[in-house]
XYZ file of C-alpha atoms in Angstrom:
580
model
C -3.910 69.529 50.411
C -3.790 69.965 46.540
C -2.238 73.302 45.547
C -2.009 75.062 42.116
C -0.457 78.021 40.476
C -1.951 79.909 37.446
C 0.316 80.232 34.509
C -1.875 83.939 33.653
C -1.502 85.153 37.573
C 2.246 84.213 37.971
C 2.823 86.733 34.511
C 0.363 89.547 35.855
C 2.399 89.311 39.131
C 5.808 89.878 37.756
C 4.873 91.996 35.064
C 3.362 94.680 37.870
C 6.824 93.626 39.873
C 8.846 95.239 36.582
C 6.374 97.909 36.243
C 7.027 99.114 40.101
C 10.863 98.867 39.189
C 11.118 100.620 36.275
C 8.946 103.905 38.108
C 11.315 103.809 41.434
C 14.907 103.640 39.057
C 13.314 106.836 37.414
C 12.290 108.435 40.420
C 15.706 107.856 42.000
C 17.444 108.909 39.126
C 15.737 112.280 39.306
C 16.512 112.646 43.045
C 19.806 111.763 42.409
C 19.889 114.366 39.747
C 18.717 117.059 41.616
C 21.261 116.205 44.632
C 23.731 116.172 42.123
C 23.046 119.846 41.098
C 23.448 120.860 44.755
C 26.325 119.790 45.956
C 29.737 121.602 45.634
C 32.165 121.466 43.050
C 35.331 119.187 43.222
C 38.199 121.087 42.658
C 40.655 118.523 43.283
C 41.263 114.992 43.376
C 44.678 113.219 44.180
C 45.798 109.581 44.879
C 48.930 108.558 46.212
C 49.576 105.665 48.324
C 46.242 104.330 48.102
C 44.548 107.775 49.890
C 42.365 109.364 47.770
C 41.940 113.167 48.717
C 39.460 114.831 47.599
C 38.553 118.718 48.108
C 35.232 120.757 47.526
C 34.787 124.266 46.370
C 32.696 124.921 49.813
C 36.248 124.175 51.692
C 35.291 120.869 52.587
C 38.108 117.826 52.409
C 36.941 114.322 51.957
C 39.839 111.171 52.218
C 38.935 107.870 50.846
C 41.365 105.277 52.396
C 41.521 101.561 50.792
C 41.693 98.955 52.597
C 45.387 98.123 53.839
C 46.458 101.372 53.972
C 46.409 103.999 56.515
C 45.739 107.398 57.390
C 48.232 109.909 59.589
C 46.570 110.128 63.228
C 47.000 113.754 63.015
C 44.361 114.040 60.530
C 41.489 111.341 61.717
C 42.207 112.527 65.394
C 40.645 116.357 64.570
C 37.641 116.404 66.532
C 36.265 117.859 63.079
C 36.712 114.870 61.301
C 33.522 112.814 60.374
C 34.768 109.462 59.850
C 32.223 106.252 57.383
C 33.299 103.471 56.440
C 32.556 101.616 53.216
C 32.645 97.889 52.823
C 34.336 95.328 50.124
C 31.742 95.011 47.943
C 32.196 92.210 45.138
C 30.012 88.721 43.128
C 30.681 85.449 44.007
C 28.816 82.753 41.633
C 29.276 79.275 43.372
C 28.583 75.788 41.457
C 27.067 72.987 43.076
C 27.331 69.373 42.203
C 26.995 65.873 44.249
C 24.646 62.836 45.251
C 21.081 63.832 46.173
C 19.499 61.657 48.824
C 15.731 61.683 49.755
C 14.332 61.291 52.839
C 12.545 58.335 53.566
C 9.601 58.979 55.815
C 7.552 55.523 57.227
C 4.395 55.651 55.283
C 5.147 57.701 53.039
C 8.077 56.219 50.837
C 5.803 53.252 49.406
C 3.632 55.325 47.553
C 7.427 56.399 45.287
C 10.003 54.332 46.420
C 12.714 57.046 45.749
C 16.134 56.637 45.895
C 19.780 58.601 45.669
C 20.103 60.929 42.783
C 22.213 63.573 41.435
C 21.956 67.695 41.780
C 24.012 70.587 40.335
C 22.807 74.275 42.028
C 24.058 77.603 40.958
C 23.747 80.755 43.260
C 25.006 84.515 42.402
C 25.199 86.806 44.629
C 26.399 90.210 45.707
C 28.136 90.629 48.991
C 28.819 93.715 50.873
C 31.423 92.859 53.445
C 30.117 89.222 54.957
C 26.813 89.783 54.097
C 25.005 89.420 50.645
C 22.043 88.872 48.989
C 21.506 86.695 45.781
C 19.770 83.841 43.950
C 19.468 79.859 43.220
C 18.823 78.327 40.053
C 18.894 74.378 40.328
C 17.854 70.489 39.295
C 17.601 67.523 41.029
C 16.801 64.180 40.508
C 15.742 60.962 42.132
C 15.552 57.401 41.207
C 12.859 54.655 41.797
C 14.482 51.325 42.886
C 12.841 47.878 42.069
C 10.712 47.652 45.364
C 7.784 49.120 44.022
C 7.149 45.911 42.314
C 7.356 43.794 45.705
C 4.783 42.281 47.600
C 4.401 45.540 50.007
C 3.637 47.746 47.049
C 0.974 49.643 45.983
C 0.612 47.813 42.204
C 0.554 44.398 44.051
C -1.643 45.255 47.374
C -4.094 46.265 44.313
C -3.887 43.546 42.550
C -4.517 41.362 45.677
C -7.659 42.850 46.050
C -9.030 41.716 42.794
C -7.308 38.639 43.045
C -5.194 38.848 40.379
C -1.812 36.813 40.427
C 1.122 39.286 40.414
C 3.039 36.864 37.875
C 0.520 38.318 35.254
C 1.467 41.617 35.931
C 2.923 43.976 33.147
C 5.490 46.886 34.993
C 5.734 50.162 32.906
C 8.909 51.760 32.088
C 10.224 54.413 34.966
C 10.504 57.712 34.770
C 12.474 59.515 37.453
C 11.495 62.078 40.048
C 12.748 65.440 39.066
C 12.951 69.227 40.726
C 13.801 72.486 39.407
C 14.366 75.252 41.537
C 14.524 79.195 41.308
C 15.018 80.845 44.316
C 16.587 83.836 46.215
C 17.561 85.027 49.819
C 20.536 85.925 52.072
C 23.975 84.335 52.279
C 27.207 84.634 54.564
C 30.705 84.561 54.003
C 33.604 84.093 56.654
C 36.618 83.953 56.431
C 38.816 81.493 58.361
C 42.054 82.385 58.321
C 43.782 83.141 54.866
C 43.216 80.208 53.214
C 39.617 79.100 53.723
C 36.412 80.484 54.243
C 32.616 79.164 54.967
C 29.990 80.225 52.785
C 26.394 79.684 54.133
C 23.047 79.792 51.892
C 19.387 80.406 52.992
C 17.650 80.668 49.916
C 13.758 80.281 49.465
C 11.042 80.515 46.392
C 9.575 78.490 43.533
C 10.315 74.180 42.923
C 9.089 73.036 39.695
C 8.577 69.814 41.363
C 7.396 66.323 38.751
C 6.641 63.125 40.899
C 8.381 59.845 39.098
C 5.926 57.694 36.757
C 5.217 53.737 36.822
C 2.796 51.268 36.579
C 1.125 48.108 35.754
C -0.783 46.060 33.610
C -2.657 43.108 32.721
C -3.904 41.436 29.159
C -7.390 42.651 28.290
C -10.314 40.656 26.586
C -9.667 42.707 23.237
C -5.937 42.052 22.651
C -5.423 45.815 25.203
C -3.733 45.934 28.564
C -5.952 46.844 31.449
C -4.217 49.755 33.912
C -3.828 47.806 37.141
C -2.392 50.922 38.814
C -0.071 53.700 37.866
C 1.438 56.521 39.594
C 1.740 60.281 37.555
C 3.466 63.809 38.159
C 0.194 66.319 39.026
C -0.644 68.789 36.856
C -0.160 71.364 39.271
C 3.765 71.041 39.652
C 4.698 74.551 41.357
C 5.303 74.163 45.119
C 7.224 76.724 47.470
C 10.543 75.154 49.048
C 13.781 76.156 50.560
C 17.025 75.219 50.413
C 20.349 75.909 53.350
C 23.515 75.066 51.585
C 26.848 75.133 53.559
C 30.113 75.345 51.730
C 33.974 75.169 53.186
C 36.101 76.354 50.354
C 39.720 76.235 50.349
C 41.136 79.767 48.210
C 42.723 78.380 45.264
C 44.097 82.300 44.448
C 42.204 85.310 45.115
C 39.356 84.753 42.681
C 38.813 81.219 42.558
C 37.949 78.686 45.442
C 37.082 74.561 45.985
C 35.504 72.646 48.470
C 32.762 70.686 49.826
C 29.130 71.398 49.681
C 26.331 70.281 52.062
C 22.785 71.167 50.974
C 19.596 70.598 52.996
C 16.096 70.960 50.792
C 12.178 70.914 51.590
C 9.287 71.013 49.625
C 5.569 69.715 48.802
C 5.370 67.106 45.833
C 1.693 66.757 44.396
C 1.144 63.555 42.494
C -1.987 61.613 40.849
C -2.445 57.771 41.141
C -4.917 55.809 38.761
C -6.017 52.499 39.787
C -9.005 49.865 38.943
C -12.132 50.134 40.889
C -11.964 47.466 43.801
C -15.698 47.018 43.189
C -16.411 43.335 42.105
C -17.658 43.575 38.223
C -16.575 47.470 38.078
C -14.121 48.171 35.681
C -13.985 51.728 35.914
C -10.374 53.517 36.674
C -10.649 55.990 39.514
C -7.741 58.731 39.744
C -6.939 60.305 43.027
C -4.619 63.471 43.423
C -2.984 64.098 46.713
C 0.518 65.588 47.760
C 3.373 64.513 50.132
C 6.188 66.341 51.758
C 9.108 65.966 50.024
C 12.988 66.805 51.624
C 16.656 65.310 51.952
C 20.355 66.166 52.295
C 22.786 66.670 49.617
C 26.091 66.447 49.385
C 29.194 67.028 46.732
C 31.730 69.668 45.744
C 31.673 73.584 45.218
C 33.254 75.752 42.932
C 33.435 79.594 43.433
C 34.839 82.426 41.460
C 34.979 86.356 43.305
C 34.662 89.153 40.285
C 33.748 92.876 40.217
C 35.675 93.362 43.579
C 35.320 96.996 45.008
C 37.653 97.433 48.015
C 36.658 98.609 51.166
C 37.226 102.042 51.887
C 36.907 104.154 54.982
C 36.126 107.841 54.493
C 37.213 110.988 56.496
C 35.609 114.341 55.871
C 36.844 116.984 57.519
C 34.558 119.853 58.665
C 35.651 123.454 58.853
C 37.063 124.082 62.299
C 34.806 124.789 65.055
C 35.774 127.790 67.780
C 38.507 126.560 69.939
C 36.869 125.582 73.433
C 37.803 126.710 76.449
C 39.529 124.076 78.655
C 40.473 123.881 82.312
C 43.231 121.929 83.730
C 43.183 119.548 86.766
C 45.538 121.176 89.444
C 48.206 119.123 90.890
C 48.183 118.460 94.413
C 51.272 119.001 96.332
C 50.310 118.568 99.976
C 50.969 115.244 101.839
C 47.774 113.077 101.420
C 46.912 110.160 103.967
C 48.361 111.747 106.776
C 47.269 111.213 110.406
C 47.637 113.641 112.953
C 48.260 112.341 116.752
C 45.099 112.069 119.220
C 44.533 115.184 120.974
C 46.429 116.977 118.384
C 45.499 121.112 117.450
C 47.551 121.091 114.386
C 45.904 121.555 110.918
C 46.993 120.998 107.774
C 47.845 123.638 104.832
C 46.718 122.847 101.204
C 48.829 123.271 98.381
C 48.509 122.789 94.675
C 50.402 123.819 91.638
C 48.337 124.671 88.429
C 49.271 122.723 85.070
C 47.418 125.009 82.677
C 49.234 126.965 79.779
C 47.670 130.408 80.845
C 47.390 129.733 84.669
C 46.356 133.801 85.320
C 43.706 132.888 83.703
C 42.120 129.639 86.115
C 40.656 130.603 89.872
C 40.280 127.361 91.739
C 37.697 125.996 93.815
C 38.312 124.350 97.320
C 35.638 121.795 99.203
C 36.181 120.173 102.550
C 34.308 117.220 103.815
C 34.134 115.147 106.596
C 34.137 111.102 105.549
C 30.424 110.631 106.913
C 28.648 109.889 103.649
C 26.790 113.297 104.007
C 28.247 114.534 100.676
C 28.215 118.334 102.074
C 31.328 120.109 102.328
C 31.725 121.846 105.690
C 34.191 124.346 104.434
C 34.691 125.679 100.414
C 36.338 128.670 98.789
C 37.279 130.181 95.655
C 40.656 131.861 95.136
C 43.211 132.509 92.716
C 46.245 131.389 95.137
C 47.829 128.007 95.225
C 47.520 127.963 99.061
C 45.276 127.662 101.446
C 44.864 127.331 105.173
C 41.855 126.815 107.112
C 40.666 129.977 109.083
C 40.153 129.522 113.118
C 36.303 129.678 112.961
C 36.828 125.794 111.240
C 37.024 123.237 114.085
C 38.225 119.933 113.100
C 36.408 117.313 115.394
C 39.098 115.439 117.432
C 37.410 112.902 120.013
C 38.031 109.901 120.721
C 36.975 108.023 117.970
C 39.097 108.336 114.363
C 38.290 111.493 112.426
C 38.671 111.488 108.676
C 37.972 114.277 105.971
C 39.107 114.661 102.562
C 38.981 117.200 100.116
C 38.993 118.220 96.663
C 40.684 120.819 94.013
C 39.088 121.871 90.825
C 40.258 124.614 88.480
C 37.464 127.120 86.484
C 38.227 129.366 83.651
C 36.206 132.804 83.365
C 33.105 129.831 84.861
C 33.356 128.604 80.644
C 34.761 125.107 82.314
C 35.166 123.587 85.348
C 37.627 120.967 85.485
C 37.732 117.821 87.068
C 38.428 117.157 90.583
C 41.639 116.348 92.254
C 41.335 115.078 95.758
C 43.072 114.193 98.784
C 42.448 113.123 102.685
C 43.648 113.884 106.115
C 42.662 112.138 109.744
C 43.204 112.209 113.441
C 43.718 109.196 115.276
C 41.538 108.237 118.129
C 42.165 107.608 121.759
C 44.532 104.705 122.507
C 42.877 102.079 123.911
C 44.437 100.452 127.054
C 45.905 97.023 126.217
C 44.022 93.839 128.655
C 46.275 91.857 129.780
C 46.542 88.593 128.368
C 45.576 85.070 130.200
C 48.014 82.536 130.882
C 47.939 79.667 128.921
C 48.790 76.229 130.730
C 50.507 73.812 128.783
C 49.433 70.838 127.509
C 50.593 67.119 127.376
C 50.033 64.007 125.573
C 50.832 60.550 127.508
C 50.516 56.735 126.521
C 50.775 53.622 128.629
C 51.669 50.225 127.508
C 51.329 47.202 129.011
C 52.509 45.969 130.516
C 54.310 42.680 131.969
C 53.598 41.208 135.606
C 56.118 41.424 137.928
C 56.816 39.474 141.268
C 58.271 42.326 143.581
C 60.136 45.133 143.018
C 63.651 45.719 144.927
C 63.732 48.923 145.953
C 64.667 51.529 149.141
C 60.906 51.403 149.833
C 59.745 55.201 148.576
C 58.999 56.183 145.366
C 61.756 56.740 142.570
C 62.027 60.501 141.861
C 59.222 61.660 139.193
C 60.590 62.828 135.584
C 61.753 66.391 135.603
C 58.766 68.370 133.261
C 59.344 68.733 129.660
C 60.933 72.562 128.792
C 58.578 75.251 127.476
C 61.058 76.376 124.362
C 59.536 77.571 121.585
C 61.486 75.224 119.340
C 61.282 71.268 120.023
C 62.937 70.591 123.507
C 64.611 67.289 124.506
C 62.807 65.386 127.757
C 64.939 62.778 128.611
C 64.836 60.565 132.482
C 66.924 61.804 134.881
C 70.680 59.780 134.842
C 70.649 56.750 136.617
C 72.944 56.422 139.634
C 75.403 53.713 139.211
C 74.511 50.768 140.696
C 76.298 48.232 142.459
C 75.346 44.635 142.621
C 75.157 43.025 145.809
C 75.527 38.774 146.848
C 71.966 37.468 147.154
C 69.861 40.563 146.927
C 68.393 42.419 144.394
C 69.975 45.556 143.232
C 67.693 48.598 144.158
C 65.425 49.805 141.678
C 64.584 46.694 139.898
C 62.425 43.437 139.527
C 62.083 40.197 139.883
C 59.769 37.612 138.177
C 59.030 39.735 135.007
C 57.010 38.086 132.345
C 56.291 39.836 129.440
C 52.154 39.509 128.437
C 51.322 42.408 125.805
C 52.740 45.749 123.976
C 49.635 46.958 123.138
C 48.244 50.691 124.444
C 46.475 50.118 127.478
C 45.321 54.419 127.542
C 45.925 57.733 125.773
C 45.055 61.312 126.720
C 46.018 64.563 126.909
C 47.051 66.434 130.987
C 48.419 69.404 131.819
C 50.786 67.881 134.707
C 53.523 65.313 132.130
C 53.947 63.196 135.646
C 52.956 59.746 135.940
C 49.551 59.212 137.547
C 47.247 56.598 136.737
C 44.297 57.349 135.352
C 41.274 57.025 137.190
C 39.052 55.743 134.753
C 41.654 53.104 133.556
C 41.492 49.815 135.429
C 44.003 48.709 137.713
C 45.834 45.232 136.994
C 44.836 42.356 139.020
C 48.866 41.555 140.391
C 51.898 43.645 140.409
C 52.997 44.762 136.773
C 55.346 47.117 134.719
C 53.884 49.812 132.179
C 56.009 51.674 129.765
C 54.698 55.398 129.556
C 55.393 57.879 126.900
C 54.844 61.578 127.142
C 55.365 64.373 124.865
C 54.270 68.377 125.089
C 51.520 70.099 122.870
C 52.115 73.138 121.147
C 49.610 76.064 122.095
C 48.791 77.091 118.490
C 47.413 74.241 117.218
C 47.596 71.323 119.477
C 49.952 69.455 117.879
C 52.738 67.223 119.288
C 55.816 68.795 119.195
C 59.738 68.291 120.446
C 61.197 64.546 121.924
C 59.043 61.674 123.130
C 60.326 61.629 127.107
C 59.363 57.323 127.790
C 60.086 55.727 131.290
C 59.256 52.412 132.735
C 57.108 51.778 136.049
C 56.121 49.318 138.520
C 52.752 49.389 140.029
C 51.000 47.234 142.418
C 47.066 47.156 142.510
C 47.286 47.440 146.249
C 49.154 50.741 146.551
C 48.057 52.663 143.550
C 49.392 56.002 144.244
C 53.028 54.304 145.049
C 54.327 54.371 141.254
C 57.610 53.845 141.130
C 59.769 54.589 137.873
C 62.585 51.944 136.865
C 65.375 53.432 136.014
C 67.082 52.506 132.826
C 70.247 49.818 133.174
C 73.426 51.401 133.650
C 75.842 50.740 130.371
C 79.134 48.482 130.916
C 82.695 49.995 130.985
């Protein structure tokens, strides 16, 4: 879209913009004026200590307080006291100088072939704490590298068409793209920590923007050179643009700073490009005008200076004093709070408080009891001047068998100017005990393991079963199950001591079963087959505790011999008696 800006209608507009300036200064100044001519009088102004105080004729005290000093609490407590603040006001100008790189949009870039330039920018501007307001004044420029003569270029693609050689071509001299910018807007200032700071920049307006020039020719008929193509600034150079700049400056002293500078730009750049008429024969130039958006990132150093520093100030005026108000005092409570009478009890409790007023003939206090049911209605109040109260007869407390709990509050009024807050307390009866079921026995539980097991030939023995382990002790902490003691035994000529076996040989260690009984005795399983010949098992038990089913205490182990025939004659093999 081509877009222009009129020389005559840029004047008009500013000159109306000064003419609308100059009438609100003099209407302000009158205003001022005639404010001026109604306040008060000063009829005295001290400083000491950085405090300015100021008083007025109508009575009226004003403090102005600089930043880093401070005012007595005695004064800026008064509940008179109007308290403004007023913040550091002060100009910064900042310099701007580095590398200025386009962007390079596909399509686009061919028609100019920019590349990296230089810019310097200069802002002012007027800060009021963090925040100011101020304006840019800048120039930028940007090369044209060689490529515009390549093969992909605009001057050669032309010259293609016509079919002219590109070794005949003539390249003008360059001239570079250029910007110049005048704008205003908002800027920030923080500080980060005492040394540096981070200035940011939003500034908007006017670019005085001038596309770069080059071209080609060829050798005319008549001794002149025939425009092949060439690319021109528009006439219409004005474009609106904006620029963010981002500065982190290290505080060389209080008024001067350096750092680095980051600027980010955008704007339209209108341009004209005059080429030969593709038309075979034709020799007429056409010129076309059209505009592109132009943009980039710059980057390079900043300089800052700080000048006409005001420092903040925060301002107390003090009123004349208003009537002294009337204030009421939250009694104390001295009765016992939380207490819980017995079921079936007829005893009620007296309230006490003590006052903590100045004037306490002065206060009557109001008392409100409630039962704890959410309702929110007292069931009993008065009003009395005394610090105690008890409860008259015709106030039954509920005492069934369920828990009864009320509570109740104190508040203190003063000729009914005030009513004070509320102090409060609570009182309950318990309810019916309720009888205690007895609790189930619990039988104990035990977890067992066979191994197997080795066959066996016969076992030597009186014929009945070997004595079953005793059961494993109920302690609380970790009993020891051990086998009974073995009998000494003594060997006999020719026969097998009792209690033992003959023809053992061992087959496998591995466990054969595990699960948990309530009876630690050996008893084999039902649902665990029974071996095919006469065999000893090892079997390991150990007791479960009730909580949380773990094994606790010793592991009691025994040995047995069992023969498939006569399943329910386990016997247990004692262990071997030691040598003396």
């Amino acid at each position: 879209m081509k877009q222009s800006f009129s020389t005559s209608s840029f004047a008009v507009n500013v000159s109306k913009r000064l003419s609308m300036g100059v009438i609100s200064c003099l209407l302000a100044s009158q205003v001022a004026t005639a404010q001026t001519e109604s306040k008060p009088s000063i009829v005295s102004s001290v400083t000491e200590s950085g405090i300015t105080t100021t008083t007025y004729s109508n009575g009226k005290i004003v403090k102005s307080v600089a930043e880093g000093y401070h005012l007595d609490t005695a004064f800026y407590k008064n509940s008179n006291v109007v308290l403004s603040t007023k913040p550091k006001q002060y100009w910064k100008i900042t310099d701007r100088i580095g590398v200025a790189t386009p962007f390079c949009k596909e399509g686009e870039d061919i028609t100019m072939f920019l590349k990296s330039g230089v810019y310097n920018y200069l802002t002012v501007n007027h800060f009021w704490g963090k925040v100011g307001l101020g304006i840019l004044g800048g120039y930028q420029n940007f090369g044209v590298s060689d490529d515009y003569k390549g093969p992909q270029g605009l001057i050669a693609r032309n010259a293609a068409t016509r079919g002219i050689p590109t070794s005949s071509l003539k390249y003008d001299n360059v001239g570079s793209y250029e910007d110049f910018l005048l704008m205003i807007g908002p800027a920030v200032s923080l500080p980060l920590g005492s040394k540096f700071s981070l200035d940011i920049d939003a500034k908007g307006g006017l670019v005085n923007t001038s596309a770069p020039r080059f071209g080609a020719t060829i050798p005319g008929n008549l001794g002149a050179d025939q425009v092949i193509f060439r690319l021109n600034p528009s006439a219409s150079k004005n474009q609106l643009g904006g620029v963010l700049s981002v500065d982190l400056l290290y505080n060389l002293s209080k008024t001067w700073s350096l750092g680095l500078n980051a600027v980010g730009f955008v704007t339209k750049t209108p341009f004209t490009t005059v080429g030969q008429d593709v038309t075979p024969g034709s020799n007429i130039l056409l010129t076309k005008e059209d505009t592109r958006t132009h943009g980039g990132c710059n980057f390079g150093l900043a300089l800052a200076h700080t000048f006409g520093a005001c420092s903040a100030q925060t301002v107390y005026e003090l009123l004349p004093p208003p009537p002294a108000p009337v204030v009421c005092a939250v009694p104390t409570l001295e009765s016992e709070s939380g207490r819980m009478y017995d079921y079936g009890s007829t005893e009620k409790p007296t309230f006490r408080w003590k006052s903590t007023s100045g004037t306490p003939e002065n206060e009557e206090y109001i008392f409100k009891l409630y039962k704890a049911d959410g309702s929110g209605i007292p069931v009993y109040q008065q009003t009395t001047k005394s610090t105690t109260l008890n409860l008259p007869n015709n106030v039954s407390l509920v005492n069934g068998d369920e828990c009864s709990f009320y509570y109740y509050t104190i508040q203190s009024s003063v000729q009914g100017k005030c009513l004070s807050e509320a102090n409060a307390a609570s009182f309950g009866y318990k309810a019916k005990p309720a009888p205690i079921a007895p609790v189930a026995k619990t039988e104990d539980q035990y977890i067992f393991k066979i191994f197997g097991g080795s066959t066996a030939t016969k076992y030597f023995g009186t014929g009945k079963p070997v004595r079953k382990p005793r059961k494993i002790a109920k302690a609380a902490t970790p009993a020891t199950v051990t086998a009974a003691p073995a009998k000494k035994l003594i060997p006999r000529r020719k026969k097998a001591s009792a209690g033992t076996v003959t023809g053992v040989k061992k087959y496998s260690t591995v466990v054969n079963y595990e699960n948990v009984a309530t009876n630690p005795n050996i008893k084999w399983p039902e649902d665990l087959p029974l071996p095919k010949s006469p065999a000893v098992y090892e079997y390991e038990v150990q007791r479960l505790s009730a909580g949380d089913c773990k094994p606790t205490g010793q592991v009691a182990k025994y040995k047995f011999y069992i023969d498939p025939k006569k399943p329910n004659d386990i016997r247990i093999i004692p262990d071997s008696p030691k040598r003396k």
